[in-house]
Amino acid sequence: MASLTQQDKLALALTSAGSMRSLAKQLGITHQKVGRWLREGEPGGIKAIPAAASQAIGKVFTHHVKLAKEVATAQ
């Protein structure tokens, strides 16, 4: 199985955050930057998500995974 990219992790974390503004607040960046990161490699996006952001993205993704597990076990 292929591993998730930083962009994939951001997109999944966005589902738990509820909005780009909320996700941006968790990451400590602007919501505009989140939008550009989600469009990585596309017109209007950035060429690559900075490597320095990987720790913050990992943190919000781990939070998303924990929330998803809680919801799944509550069903």
Tab-separated table of C-alpha atoms in Angstrom:
chain	number	residue	atom	x	y	z
A	1	MET	CA	0.000	0.000	0.000
A	2	ALA	CA	1.293	3.436	-0.885
A	3	SER	CA	1.935	5.871	1.931
A	4	LEU	CA	-0.004	9.104	2.197
A	5	THR	CA	1.489	12.325	0.901
A	6	GLN	CA	1.527	15.517	2.950
A	7	GLN	CA	-1.267	16.777	0.713
A	8	ASP	CA	-3.339	13.634	1.429
A	9	LYS	CA	-2.821	14.075	5.164
A	10	LEU	CA	-3.924	17.712	4.958
A	11	ALA	CA	-7.059	16.808	3.024
A	12	LEU	CA	-8.011	14.126	5.537
A	13	ALA	CA	-7.266	16.394	8.517
A	14	LEU	CA	-9.512	19.016	6.934
A	15	THR	CA	-12.475	16.659	7.334
A	16	SER	CA	-11.958	16.622	11.101
A	17	ALA	CA	-11.103	20.318	11.370
A	18	GLY	CA	-14.315	21.301	9.607
A	19	SER	CA	-12.915	24.324	7.779
A	20	MET	CA	-9.702	25.601	6.266
A	21	ARG	CA	-9.606	28.368	8.868
A	22	SER	CA	-9.790	25.844	11.692
A	23	LEU	CA	-7.121	23.640	10.108
A	24	ALA	CA	-4.926	26.689	9.486
A	25	LYS	CA	-5.242	27.681	13.142
A	26	GLN	CA	-4.105	24.190	14.193
A	27	LEU	CA	-1.142	24.430	11.804
A	28	GLY	CA	-0.270	28.004	12.759
A	29	ILE	CA	-0.595	29.324	9.213
A	30	THR	CA	-3.174	31.248	7.170
A	31	HIS	CA	-6.164	29.594	5.539
A	32	GLN	CA	-4.917	30.879	2.183
A	33	LYS	CA	-1.701	28.924	2.654
A	34	VAL	CA	-3.683	25.779	3.485
A	35	GLY	CA	-5.547	26.236	0.208
A	36	ARG	CA	-2.287	26.590	-1.724
A	37	TRP	CA	-0.846	23.511	-0.017
A	38	LEU	CA	-3.954	21.505	-0.921
A	39	ARG	CA	-3.423	22.500	-4.557
A	40	GLU	CA	0.249	21.496	-4.512
A	41	GLY	CA	1.600	21.130	-8.041
A	42	GLU	CA	-1.540	22.562	-9.642
A	43	PRO	CA	-2.218	26.035	-11.038
A	44	GLY	CA	-2.807	28.374	-8.111
A	45	GLY	CA	-1.013	26.038	-5.745
A	46	ILE	CA	2.575	25.840	-4.639
A	47	LYS	CA	5.309	23.692	-6.178
A	48	ALA	CA	5.892	21.713	-3.000
A	49	ILE	CA	4.796	21.803	0.619
A	50	PRO	CA	7.803	22.957	2.685
A	51	ALA	CA	9.625	20.132	4.452
A	52	ALA	CA	9.557	22.211	7.634
A	53	ALA	CA	5.765	21.794	7.722
A	54	SER	CA	5.872	17.999	7.914
A	55	GLN	CA	5.916	17.889	11.724
A	56	ALA	CA	2.876	20.164	12.037
A	57	ILE	CA	1.015	18.250	9.326
A	58	GLY	CA	1.852	14.985	11.056
A	59	LYS	CA	0.482	16.339	14.331
A	60	VAL	CA	-2.876	17.408	12.878
A	61	PHE	CA	-3.130	14.162	10.917
A	62	THR	CA	-2.509	12.105	14.068
A	63	HIS	CA	-5.281	14.091	15.766
A	64	HIS	CA	-7.579	13.321	12.808
A	65	VAL	CA	-6.794	9.592	13.040
A	66	LYS	CA	-7.596	9.554	16.770
A	67	LEU	CA	-10.913	11.326	16.180
A	68	ALA	CA	-11.806	8.979	13.315
A	69	LYS	CA	-11.099	5.940	15.510
A	70	GLU	CA	-13.271	7.333	18.290
A	71	VAL	CA	-16.151	7.907	15.895
A	72	ALA	CA	-15.751	4.458	14.351
A	73	THR	CA	-15.779	2.675	17.706
A	74	ALA	CA	-18.794	4.712	18.905
A	75	GLN	CA	-20.930	3.413	16.025
